[in-house]
CSV table of C-alpha atoms and ligand atoms in Angstrom, one decimal:
chain,number,residue,atom,x,y,z
Z,1,UNK,CA,6.2,19.5,13.9
Z,2,UNK,CA,6.0,19.2,17.2
Z,3,UNK,CA,8.9,17.4,19.5
Z,4,UNK,CA,6.3,14.4,20.2
Z,5,UNK,CA,7.3,13.5,16.9
Z,6,UNK,CA,10.2,11.6,18.3
Z,7,UNK,CA,8.7,9.3,21.0
Z,8,UNK,CA,7.3,7.8,17.5
Z,9,UNK,CA,10.1,7.9,14.9
Z,10,UNK,CA,9.8,5.8,12.2
Z,11,UNK,CA,8.8,5.8,8.4
Z,12,UNK,CA,6.1,4.2,8.8
Z,13,UNK,CA,5.0,7.2,10.8
Z,14,UNK,CA,6.3,9.6,8.2
Z,15,UNK,CA,4.2,8.1,5.3
Z,16,UNK,CA,1.1,8.4,7.7
Z,17,UNK,CA,1.4,11.9,8.8
Z,18,UNK,CA,2.3,12.8,4.8
Z,19,UNK,CA,-0.4,11.4,3.5
Z,20,UNK,CA,-2.4,13.1,6.5
Z,21,UNK,CA,-1.0,16.1,5.4
Z,22,UNK,CA,-2.4,15.6,1.6
Z,23,UNK,CA,-5.7,15.0,3.1
Z,24,UNK,CA,-5.6,18.3,6.0
Z,25,UNK,CA,-4.4,20.5,2.7
Z,26,UNK,CA,-6.8,18.8,0.7
Z,27,UNK,CA,-9.7,19.1,3.7
Z,28,UNK,CA,-8.0,23.5,4.1
Z,29,UNK,CA,-7.6,22.5,7.7
Z,30,UNK,CA,-6.4,24.4,10.2
Z,31,UNK,CA,-3.0,25.0,11.1
Z,32,UNK,CA,-3.9,24.6,14.7
Z,33,UNK,CA,-6.1,21.7,14.1
Z,34,UNK,CA,-3.8,19.2,12.0
Z,35,UNK,CA,-1.7,18.4,15.1
Z,36,UNK,CA,-4.5,17.7,17.6
Z,37,UNK,CA,-6.0,14.9,15.0
Z,38,UNK,CA,-3.0,13.8,13.9
Z,39,UNK,CA,-0.7,13.4,17.3
Z,40,UNK,CA,-1.6,9.3,19.2
Z,41,UNK,CA,-4.2,10.6,22.0
Z,42,UNK,CA,-1.2,8.2,24.3
Z,43,UNK,CA,1.3,5.0,24.3
Z,44,UNK,CA,1.4,2.9,26.4
Z,45,UNK,CA,6.0,1.3,26.1
Z,46,UNK,CA,5.8,-2.0,28.4
Z,47,UNK,CA,8.7,-4.2,28.7
Z,48,UNK,CA,7.8,-8.4,29.6
Z,49,UNK,CA,9.9,-10.8,31.0
Z,50,UNK,CA,9.2,-14.2,30.4
Z,51,UNK,CA,11.0,-17.8,31.3
Z,52,UNK,CA,11.7,-19.6,27.7
Z,53,UNK,CA,11.4,-22.7,27.8
Z,54,UNK,CA,15.2,-23.6,28.3
Z,55,UNK,CA,15.3,-22.3,31.7
Z,56,UNK,CA,16.7,-18.1,30.8
Z,57,UNK,CA,14.5,-14.5,30.5
Z,58,UNK,CA,13.8,-12.8,28.5
Z,59,UNK,CA,12.5,-9.3,27.9
Z,60,UNK,CA,9.5,-8.3,25.6
Z,61,UNK,CA,9.2,-5.1,23.9
Z,62,UNK,CA,5.3,-4.3,24.1
Z,63,UNK,CA,3.9,-1.3,22.9
Z,64,UNK,CA,-0.6,-0.5,22.1
Z,65,UNK,CA,-1.1,3.6,21.4
Z,66,UNK,CA,-5.0,5.0,21.1
Z,67,UNK,CA,-5.4,7.4,18.6
Z,68,UNK,CA,-7.9,9.5,19.8
Z,69,UNK,CA,-10.9,8.5,22.4
Z,70,UNK,CA,-13.9,11.2,20.2
Z,71,UNK,CA,-15.6,8.5,19.1
Z,72,UNK,CA,-16.3,6.7,21.5
Z,73,UNK,CA,-13.1,3.2,22.8
Z,74,UNK,CA,-10.3,2.8,20.5
Z,75,UNK,CA,-11.0,0.0,18.5
Z,76,UNK,CA,-7.4,-2.0,16.9
Z,77,UNK,CA,-5.7,-5.2,16.3
Z,78,UNK,CA,-2.1,-7.3,17.8
Z,79,UNK,CA,0.8,-8.1,15.8
Z,80,UNK,CA,3.9,-10.1,16.8
Z,81,UNK,CA,6.8,-9.0,14.6
Z,82,UNK,CA,10.3,-8.4,14.3
Z,83,UNK,CA,11.1,-5.2,14.1
Z,84,UNK,CA,8.1,-3.3,15.4
Z,85,UNK,CA,8.0,-0.5,16.4
Z,86,UNK,CA,5.7,2.6,18.6
Z,87,UNK,CA,5.7,4.0,14.9
Z,88,UNK,CA,4.8,1.8,13.7
Z,89,UNK,CA,1.7,0.6,15.7
Z,90,UNK,CA,1.4,4.7,16.2
Z,91,UNK,CA,1.0,4.7,12.3
Z,92,UNK,CA,-0.9,1.8,12.2
Z,93,UNK,CA,-3.1,3.4,14.9
Z,94,UNK,CA,-3.4,6.4,13.1
Z,95,UNK,CA,-5.5,4.4,9.9
Z,96,UNK,CA,-7.5,2.4,12.7
Z,97,UNK,CA,-8.5,5.9,13.0
Z,98,UNK,CA,-9.5,6.8,9.3
Z,99,UNK,CA,-11.0,3.9,8.6
Z,100,UNK,CA,-13.4,3.2,12.1
Z,101,UNK,CA,-14.8,6.6,10.8
Z,102,UNK,CA,-14.2,5.8,7.1
Z,103,UNK,CA,-17.2,2.9,7.9
Z,104,UNK,CA,-19.3,4.5,10.1
Z,105,UNK,CA,-18.4,2.8,13.4
Z,106,UNK,CA,-17.9,4.1,17.0
Z,107,UNK,CA,-15.0,4.0,17.2
Z,108,UNK,CA,-10.8,5.7,17.6
Z,109,UNK,CA,-8.3,3.1,16.4
Z,110,UNK,CA,-5.8,2.2,17.9
Z,111,UNK,CA,-3.4,-1.0,17.7
Z,112,UNK,CA,-1.2,-2.5,19.5
Z,113,UNK,CA,1.3,-5.2,19.8
Z,114,UNK,CA,5.1,-6.8,20.8
Z,115,UNK,CA,8.2,-6.6,19.1
Z,116,UNK,CA,9.6,-10.7,18.7
Z,117,UNK,CA,8.8,-13.2,16.3
Z,118,UNK,CA,6.1,-15.8,16.9
Z,119,UNK,CA,7.5,-18.0,15.0
Z,120,UNK,CA,10.6,-18.7,17.0
Z,121,UNK,CA,8.5,-19.2,19.9
Z,122,UNK,CA,7.2,-22.6,21.0
Z,123,UNK,CA,3.3,-23.1,22.3
Z,124,UNK,CA,3.9,-22.5,25.5
Z,125,UNK,CA,6.5,-19.6,25.0
Z,126,UNK,CA,3.7,-17.6,22.8
Z,127,UNK,CA,1.4,-18.1,25.4
Z,128,UNK,CA,3.1,-16.6,28.6
Z,129,UNK,CA,4.3,-14.4,25.8
Z,130,UNK,CA,0.0,-13.3,25.7
Z,131,UNK,CA,-0.9,-13.5,29.2
Z,132,UNK,CA,1.9,-11.2,30.0
Z,133,UNK,CA,1.6,-8.4,26.9
Z,134,UNK,CA,-2.5,-8.3,28.9
Z,135,UNK,CA,-1.6,-8.7,31.7
Z,136,UNK,CA,0.4,-5.1,31.3
Z,137,UNK,CA,-2.0,-3.9,29.4
Z,138,UNK,CA,-4.7,-3.8,32.1
Z,139,UNK,CA,-4.8,-0.6,33.8
Z,140,UNK,CA,-4.8,0.5,29.9
Z,141,UNK,CA,-8.2,-1.2,28.1
Z,142,UNK,CA,-11.6,-2.5,28.9
Z,143,UNK,CA,-14.9,-3.0,26.5
Z,144,UNK,CA,-15.1,0.9,26.8
Z,145,UNK,CA,-11.8,1.9,27.0
Z,146,UNK,CA,-9.9,0.1,24.3
Z,147,UNK,CA,-11.3,-3.5,22.6
Z,148,UNK,CA,-7.4,-5.1,21.2
Z,149,UNK,CA,-8.3,-7.8,17.8
Z,150,UNK,CA,-6.2,-10.1,16.2
Z,151,UNK,CA,-2.8,-8.7,13.7
Z,152,UNK,CA,-0.6,-10.0,12.0
Z,153,UNK,CA,1.1,-12.7,13.2
Z,154,UNK,CA,-1.7,-12.9,16.0
Z,155,UNK,CA,-4.5,-15.5,16.3
Z,156,UNK,CA,-7.1,-16.3,17.4
Z,157,UNK,CA,-6.2,-18.3,20.8
Z,158,UNK,CA,-3.6,-15.4,21.6
Z,159,UNK,CA,-7.5,-12.9,21.6
Z,160,UNK,CA,-8.1,-15.9,24.1
Z,161,UNK,CA,-5.5,-15.7,25.9
Z,162,UNK,CA,-5.5,-12.0,26.8
Z,163,UNK,CA,-9.1,-12.7,27.1
Z,164,UNK,CA,-9.1,-15.1,29.3
Z,165,UNK,CA,-5.6,-13.5,31.1
Z,166,UNK,CA,-8.3,-9.7,31.5
Z,167,UNK,CA,-10.8,-11.9,32.9
Z,168,UNK,CA,-9.6,-13.6,35.7
Z,169,UNK,CA,-7.9,-10.0,36.5
Z,170,UNK,CA,-11.8,-9.2,36.8
Z,171,UNK,CA,-13.3,-12.4,37.8
Z,172,UNK,CA,-15.4,-12.7,35.9
Z,173,UNK,CA,-15.3,-13.2,31.4
Z,174,UNK,CA,-15.5,-10.9,29.7
Z,175,UNK,CA,-16.2,-11.7,25.8
Z,176,UNK,CA,-15.6,-8.2,24.8
Z,177,UNK,CA,-12.2,-7.0,25.5
Z,178,UNK,CA,-11.0,-8.6,22.0
Z,179,UNK,CA,-12.9,-9.3,18.9
Z,180,UNK,CA,-10.8,-12.5,16.6
Z,181,UNK,CA,-10.9,-14.4,19.2
Z,182,UNK,CA,-12.8,-18.8,19.5
Z,183,UNK,CA,-16.7,-18.6,18.6
Z,184,UNK,CA,-16.7,-21.5,21.2
Z,185,UNK,CA,-15.8,-18.7,24.0
Z,186,UNK,CA,-17.7,-15.2,22.8
Z,187,UNK,CA,-16.3,-15.3,19.3
Z,188,UNK,CA,-18.9,-14.2,16.5
Z,189,UNK,CA,-19.7,-16.7,13.4
Z,190,UNK,CA,-18.2,-15.2,10.4
Z,191,UNK,CA,-15.0,-13.1,12.1
Z,192,UNK,CA,-11.6,-15.3,11.0
Z,193,UNK,CA,-13.6,-14.8,6.3
Z,194,UNK,CA,-14.1,-10.8,7.9
Z,195,UNK,CA,-11.4,-9.2,5.7
Z,196,UNK,CA,-10.5,-11.2,3.2
Z,197,UNK,CA,-14.4,-12.0,2.2
Z,198,UNK,CA,-14.7,-7.9,2.2
Z,199,UNK,CA,-12.0,-7.9,0.0
Z,200,UNK,CA,-13.3,-10.2,-2.4
Z,201,UNK,CA,-16.6,-8.0,-2.3
Z,202,UNK,CA,-15.0,-4.7,-3.5
Z,203,UNK,CA,-13.4,-6.5,-6.3
Z,204,UNK,CA,-16.8,-8.4,-7.3
Z,205,UNK,CA,-18.0,-4.1,-7.1
Z,206,UNK,CA,-14.8,-2.9,-8.7
Z,207,UNK,CA,-15.5,-5.1,-11.6
Z,208,UNK,CA,-19.0,-4.4,-11.9
Z,209,UNK,CA,-17.6,-1.0,-12.8
Z,210,UNK,CA,-14.8,-2.1,-14.5
Z,211,UNK,CA,-17.6,-4.1,-16.7
Z,212,UNK,CA,-14.8,-7.1,-16.4
Z,213,UNK,CA,-16.3,-10.6,-16.2
Z,214,UNK,CA,-14.8,-12.6,-13.1
Z,215,UNK,CA,-14.2,-15.6,-15.4
Z,216,UNK,CA,-11.9,-14.6,-17.7
Z,217,UNK,CA,-9.4,-12.6,-15.2
Z,218,UNK,CA,-5.7,-14.1,-13.2
Z,219,UNK,CA,-6.0,-12.5,-9.4
Z,220,UNK,CA,-1.9,-12.5,-7.5
Z,221,UNK,CA,-2.4,-12.9,-4.1
Z,222,UNK,CA,1.2,-11.1,-1.7
Z,223,UNK,CA,0.5,-13.0,1.6
Z,224,UNK,CA,-1.1,-16.1,2.8
Z,225,UNK,CA,-2.2,-15.8,6.5
Z,226,UNK,CA,-5.4,-14.3,7.3
Z,227,UNK,CA,-6.1,-12.4,4.5
Z,228,UNK,CA,-4.7,-13.3,1.7
Z,229,UNK,CA,-5.7,-17.1,2.3
Z,230,UNK,CA,-9.5,-16.0,2.9
Z,231,UNK,CA,-9.0,-13.7,-0.2
Z,232,UNK,CA,-7.2,-15.9,-2.2
Z,233,UNK,CA,-10.1,-19.2,-1.7
Z,234,UNK,CA,-12.9,-17.0,-2.0
Z,235,UNK,CA,-11.4,-15.2,-5.7
Z,236,UNK,CA,-10.8,-19.3,-7.1
Z,237,UNK,CA,-13.8,-21.0,-5.5
Z,238,UNK,CA,-16.7,-17.8,-5.0
Z,239,UNK,CA,-16.4,-16.0,-8.1
Z,240,UNK,CA,-14.0,-17.9,-10.5
Z,241,UNK,CA,-11.6,-15.7,-10.8
Z,242,UNK,CA,-7.7,-17.6,-11.7
Z,243,UNK,CA,-5.3,-17.5,-8.9
Z,244,UNK,CA,-1.9,-18.0,-10.6
Z,245,UNK,CA,0.2,-15.2,-7.9
Z,246,UNK,CA,0.8,-16.6,-4.6
Z,247,UNK,CA,3.4,-16.2,-1.7
Z,248,UNK,CA,4.2,-15.7,1.4
Z,249,UNK,CA,7.0,-15.1,3.6
Z,250,UNK,CA,9.2,-17.5,2.9
Z,251,UNK,CA,8.9,-18.1,-1.2
Z,252,UNK,CA,6.7,-17.3,-3.6
Z,253,UNK,CA,4.3,-19.3,-6.6
Z,254,UNK,CA,3.4,-18.9,-10.0
Z,255,UNK,CA,1.6,-20.7,-13.0
Z,256,UNK,CA,0.5,-19.0,-15.2
Z,257,UNK,CA,-2.4,-22.2,-15.7
Z,258,UNK,CA,-4.2,-21.4,-12.3
Z,259,UNK,CA,-2.7,-22.7,-8.7
Z,260,UNK,CA,-4.4,-25.2,-6.1
Z,261,UNK,CA,-5.6,-22.6,-3.8
Z,262,UNK,CA,-6.8,-25.6,-1.4
Z,263,UNK,CA,-4.4,-27.4,-1.5
Z,264,UNK,CA,-2.2,-24.2,-0.8
Z,265,UNK,CA,-4.5,-24.0,2.4
Z,266,UNK,CA,-3.9,-27.7,3.5
Z,267,UNK,CA,-0.1,-27.3,2.7
Z,268,UNK,CA,0.0,-24.8,4.7
Z,269,UNK,CA,-2.1,-26.3,7.5
Z,270,UNK,CA,-0.1,-29.0,7.4
Z,271,UNK,CA,3.6,-27.3,7.2
Z,272,UNK,CA,2.7,-23.8,9.3
Z,273,UNK,CA,4.2,-22.0,5.7
Z,274,UNK,CA,3.4,-22.6,1.3
Z,275,UNK,CA,7.5,-23.4,0.8
Z,276,UNK,CA,8.0,-26.5,-1.0
Z,277,UNK,CA,4.6,-26.0,-2.4
Z,278,UNK,CA,5.7,-27.2,-5.6
Z,279,UNK,CA,1.8,-26.6,-8.3
Z,280,UNK,CA,3.7,-23.9,-9.9
Z,281,UNK,CA,7.5,-22.1,-10.4
Z,282,UNK,CA,8.9,-20.5,-7.7
Z,283,UNK,CA,9.1,-16.5,-8.6
Z,284,UNK,CA,10.9,-13.5,-7.3
Z,285,UNK,CA,8.3,-12.4,-4.7
Z,286,UNK,CA,9.5,-8.8,-6.2
Z,287,UNK,CA,9.0,-10.1,-9.5
Z,288,UNK,CA,5.2,-11.5,-8.6
Z,289,UNK,CA,3.6,-8.2,-7.6
Z,290,UNK,CA,4.7,-6.5,-12.0
Z,291,UNK,CA,3.7,-9.9,-13.0
Z,292,UNK,CA,0.9,-9.2,-15.4
Z,293,UNK,CA,-3.0,-10.0,-13.5
Z,294,UNK,CA,-6.7,-8.3,-13.4
Z,295,UNK,CA,-5.9,-8.3,-10.0
Z,296,UNK,CA,-3.6,-7.9,-8.0
Z,297,UNK,CA,-4.0,-8.3,-3.8
Z,298,UNK,CA,-1.1,-6.7,-1.3
Z,299,UNK,CA,-2.4,-8.9,1.7
Z,300,UNK,CA,0.8,-9.2,3.7
Z,301,UNK,CA,3.1,-6.4,4.6
Z,302,UNK,CA,3.1,-2.4,4.4
Z,303,UNK,CA,5.0,-0.3,1.1
Z,304,UNK,CA,5.3,-3.0,-0.9
Z,305,UNK,CA,4.2,-0.9,-3.8
Z,306,UNK,CA,6.8,2.0,-4.1
Z,307,UNK,CA,8.0,5.0,-6.4
Z,308,UNK,CA,10.8,1.9,-7.8
Z,309,UNK,CA,7.1,-0.8,-9.2
Z,310,UNK,CA,4.1,1.1,-8.7
Z,311,UNK,CA,5.3,2.3,-12.8
Z,312,UNK,CA,5.3,-1.1,-13.8
Z,313,UNK,CA,2.2,-3.2,-11.9
Z,314,UNK,CA,0.5,-4.6,-14.8
Z,315,UNK,CA,-2.7,-5.0,-12.7
Z,316,UNK,CA,-6.3,-4.1,-12.9
Z,317,UNK,CA,-7.2,-3.8,-10.0
Z,318,UNK,CA,-5.1,-2.8,-6.6
Z,319,UNK,CA,-7.1,-4.2,-4.0
Z,320,UNK,CA,-5.1,-3.5,-0.9
Z,321,UNK,CA,-5.6,-6.0,1.8
Z,322,UNK,CA,-3.0,-5.3,3.6
Z,323,UNK,CA,-2.7,-2.0,5.5
Z,324,UNK,CA,-0.1,0.4,4.4
Z,325,UNK,CA,1.3,-1.1,1.1
Z,326,UNK,CA,0.8,1.6,-0.7
Z,327,UNK,CA,3.4,5.0,-0.3
Z,328,UNK,CA,2.2,8.3,-0.8
Z,329,UNK,CA,5.3,8.0,-3.4
Z,330,UNK,CA,4.0,5.3,-5.4
Z,331,UNK,CA,0.9,6.8,-4.9
Z,332,UNK,CA,1.3,9.5,-7.2
Z,333,UNK,CA,2.1,7.7,-10.1
Z,334,UNK,CA,-0.9,5.3,-9.2
Z,335,UNK,CA,-3.2,8.8,-9.2
Z,336,UNK,CA,-1.1,9.3,-12.8
Z,337,UNK,CA,-3.0,6.4,-13.7
Z,338,UNK,CA,-5.9,6.6,-11.7
Z,339,UNK,CA,-7.0,5.4,-16.0
Z,340,UNK,CA,-5.2,2.6,-16.2
Z,341,UNK,CA,-4.7,0.6,-12.3
Z,342,UNK,CA,-8.2,1.3,-9.6
Z,343,UNK,CA,-6.5,1.6,-7.1
Z,344,UNK,CA,-9.6,-0.3,-3.6
Z,345,UNK,CA,-7.5,2.1,-0.8
Z,346,UNK,CA,-7.4,0.1,2.3
Z,347,UNK,CA,-9.3,1.8,5.1
Z,348,UNK,CA,-11.2,0.0,2.5
Z,349,UNK,CA,-10.8,-2.8,1.3
Z,350,UNK,CA,-9.8,-4.3,4.5
Z,351,UNK,CA,-12.4,-2.7,7.2
Z,352,UNK,CA,-13.8,-6.2,6.2
Z,353,UNK,CA,-12.1,-7.3,9.8
Z,354,UNK,CA,-13.0,-3.9,11.8
Z,355,UNK,CA,-17.0,-4.4,10.9
Z,356,UNK,CA,-17.4,-7.5,12.0
Z,357,UNK,CA,-15.7,-6.9,14.8
Z,358,UNK,CA,-17.8,-4.1,15.3
Z,359,UNK,CA,-19.9,-7.0,15.9
Z,360,UNK,CA,-18.8,-9.7,17.8
Z,361,UNK,CA,-18.1,-6.0,20.2
Z,362,UNK,CA,-21.7,-6.0,20.4
Z,363,UNK,CA,-23.2,-9.3,20.8
Z,364,UNK,CA,-20.6,-9.5,23.2
Z,365,UNK,CA,-22.0,-6.4,25.3
Z,366,UNK,CA,-25.8,-7.7,24.1
Z,367,UNK,CA,-24.7,-11.5,25.4
Z,368,UNK,CA,-26.5,-12.7,22.2
Z,369,UNK,CA,-25.5,-14.2,18.5
Z,370,UNK,CA,-25.9,-13.4,15.1
Z,371,UNK,CA,-25.7,-16.1,12.1
Z,372,UNK,CA,-23.1,-16.2,9.6
Z,373,UNK,CA,-25.5,-15.4,7.3
Z,374,UNK,CA,-26.7,-12.7,9.3
Z,375,UNK,CA,-22.8,-11.0,10.0
Z,376,UNK,CA,-21.9,-11.3,6.7
Z,377,UNK,CA,-25.4,-9.8,5.2
Z,378,UNK,CA,-24.4,-6.6,7.4
Z,379,UNK,CA,-21.1,-6.9,7.1
Z,380,UNK,CA,-21.5,-6.3,3.2
Z,381,UNK,CA,-24.7,-3.6,3.9
Z,382,UNK,CA,-21.2,-1.6,5.4
Z,383,UNK,CA,-18.8,-2.0,2.3
Z,384,UNK,CA,-21.3,-1.2,-0.2
Z,385,UNK,CA,-21.8,2.3,1.3
Z,386,UNK,CA,-18.3,2.3,1.9
Z,387,UNK,CA,-17.3,1.7,-1.4
Z,388,UNK,CA,-20.1,4.3,-3.0
Z,389,UNK,CA,-19.5,7.0,-0.8
Z,390,UNK,CA,-15.9,7.4,-1.8
Z,391,UNK,CA,-16.2,6.1,-5.5
Z,392,UNK,CA,-19.2,9.6,-5.5
Z,393,UNK,CA,-16.8,11.7,-4.2
Z,394,UNK,CA,-14.0,10.9,-5.7
Z,395,UNK,CA,-15.5,11.2,-9.2
Z,396,UNK,CA,-17.3,14.7,-8.4
Z,397,UNK,CA,-14.4,16.1,-6.5
Z,398,UNK,CA,-11.4,14.1,-9.2
Z,399,UNK,CA,-9.5,13.0,-6.8
Z,400,UNK,CA,-7.9,9.4,-5.9
Z,401,UNK,CA,-10.1,6.7,-4.0
Z,402,UNK,CA,-7.8,6.8,-1.4
Z,403,UNK,CA,-7.6,11.1,-0.8
Z,404,UNK,CA,-11.5,10.5,-1.0
Z,405,UNK,CA,-11.3,7.6,1.7
Z,406,UNK,CA,-8.8,9.3,3.9
Z,407,UNK,CA,-10.7,12.9,3.4
Z,408,UNK,CA,-14.1,10.7,4.9
Z,409,UNK,CA,-12.6,9.1,7.9
Z,410,UNK,CA,-10.6,12.4,8.8
Z,411,UNK,CA,-14.1,14.8,8.0
Z,412,UNK,CA,-15.5,12.9,10.2
Z,413,UNK,CA,-13.0,12.8,13.0
Z,414,UNK,CA,-12.5,16.4,12.9
Z,415,UNK,CA,-16.0,17.7,12.6
Z,416,UNK,CA,-17.1,15.7,15.9
Z,417,UNK,CA,-13.1,16.9,17.4
Z,418,UNK,CA,-14.7,20.2,17.1
Z,419,UNK,CA,-18.2,19.2,18.6
Z,420,UNK,CA,-16.8,18.2,22.0
Z,421,UNK,CA,-14.2,20.5,22.5
Z,422,UNK,CA,-11.0,19.7,23.6
Z,423,UNK,CA,-10.5,16.9,25.0
Z,424,UNK,CA,-11.2,13.5,23.9
G,501,NAD,P1,-1.7,-13.8,9.1
G,501,NAD,O1,0.1,-13.2,10.4
G,501,NAD,O2,-2.6,-14.5,9.3
G,501,NAD,O3,-0.5,-13.8,7.6
G,501,NAD,C1,0.5,-13.2,7.8
G,501,NAD,C2,0.7,-12.9,5.6
G,501,NAD,O4,2.1,-12.5,4.9
G,501,NAD,C3,1.2,-14.6,6.3
G,501,NAD,O5,1.4,-15.8,5.0
G,501,NAD,C4,3.4,-14.2,6.1
G,501,NAD,O6,4.2,-15.5,5.2
G,501,NAD,C5,3.2,-12.8,4.5
G,501,NAD,N1,4.8,-12.1,5.0
G,501,NAD,C6,4.9,-11.6,5.6
G,501,NAD,N2,6.4,-11.0,5.4
G,501,NAD,C7,6.6,-11.6,4.1
G,501,NAD,C8,6.4,-10.5,2.9
G,501,NAD,N3,7.8,-10.2,2.6
G,501,NAD,N4,6.5,-11.4,1.9
G,501,NAD,C9,5.3,-11.4,1.6
G,501,NAD,N5,4.5,-11.5,2.2
G,501,NAD,C10,4.6,-12.0,3.5
G,501,NAD,O7,-1.9,-11.8,8.7
G,501,NAD,P2,-2.9,-11.5,9.0
G,501,NAD,O8,-3.6,-11.2,10.0
G,501,NAD,O9,-3.7,-11.7,6.9
G,501,NAD,O10,-3.0,-9.3,7.6
G,501,NAD,C11,-2.3,-9.3,6.8
G,501,NAD,C12,-2.2,-7.7,6.7
G,501,NAD,O11,-3.4,-7.9,6.9
G,501,NAD,C13,-1.5,-6.7,7.7
G,501,NAD,O12,-1.0,-5.4,6.4
G,501,NAD,C14,-2.7,-7.2,8.4
G,501,NAD,O13,-2.4,-4.9,9.6
G,501,NAD,C15,-3.5,-6.3,7.5
G,501,NAD,N6,-5.0,-6.9,8.6
G,501,NAD,C16,-4.8,-7.8,8.9
G,501,NAD,C17,-6.9,-7.4,9.2
G,501,NAD,C18,-7.1,-9.1,10.1
G,501,NAD,O14,-8.7,-9.1,10.0
G,501,NAD,N7,-6.6,-10.4,10.2
G,501,NAD,C19,-7.4,-7.1,9.5
G,501,NAD,C20,-7.2,-5.8,8.3
G,501,NAD,C21,-5.8,-5.4,8.2
């Protein structure tokens, strides 16, 4: 490994590299091409001075990593989280590359964000931090170079501030610079729900294959933000699965009789979190993950399925709504348990978000809008294709679903790089 790893030093980046190494061995990729495929094309770090409400000036650190430019512009979310680092951002950008390639999207992966706790900022501070971040990024992003979207800790409003800041500097409205923005300023119908909806579509497909009856099944969902809450609502209301466990950063609630997910959503809309939601027993958040259920959907942070709990999981389907929820050590254990636990790997499971972001970008470039039904139909068509490919390759080569999904993504980027040459 070259010394370039230095600026990306981070456990999550090491994990993404380890996953890549396993795939590179499986695909027998020449050593000469491995680093070029794995390391980001470029990375930007910015310091963001912001006037706080109390009159003080605080500086925040912002990052953006563009993984490769071989297949088109880069695309990726923006994360606001206290311990965000360049390494974690690079890992997330790398996963985005494999995800976009697996799903046939004309993008390289990117990711960015700010090391900050958005829950501790007032609305005006959040706006100032968001606008300053986009202002610093203007030389490095654009509708044909790098398109931002939401991720943990950011939402439609933050995307609107990004879009407005970029547009003010250009002198005209550039809605295609971000996705996940409100429909009122060029966002697409169905983007907010897209990731959670995709998770549930794939859970239903897995249940078809495994001949499971959703109305007799239970689910546990970690994380009750954009992805987790939409997935929980859709599982409960659309498929009839009983949701028995939900959690967020403040608490975990467990009720074997079933949780009224709509009531949980209303509680979070009012209070901002699940704390004090009283429809069930409090449970240790780690214990919740190993309770008996048919579907376990981690939809929050990375590295929550580890070598410590992988052998204890009691779910039939592991639906990875979050990015990087399973460590490579846990993967080895899950590989051995493949007849017991059906894994829907993250780059497939949560791809709904970037797929509908792609639709939003296309609609923006064409100044044309599609209905929600059109968006959802097209989303499911792409997910169906990717799901079938992943399952087919896994069966044919006797490899795990993750290996199959990642290999398909890496292979496409590798072929494109080989065809284009050394530049991109
Ligand atoms: P979000 O900020 O809307 O919600 C995150 C949720 O996780 C919140 O409920 C938060 O309280 C909870 N949480 C944080 N730390 C937790 C912990 N330790 N234990 C339990 N819950 C915890 O974020 P989101 O957009 O829903 O993203 C969630 C995950 O899905 C991330 O890994 C993200 O990268 C991934 N993802 C999101 C999208 C998208 O479209 N938003 C697309 C693909 C992947």
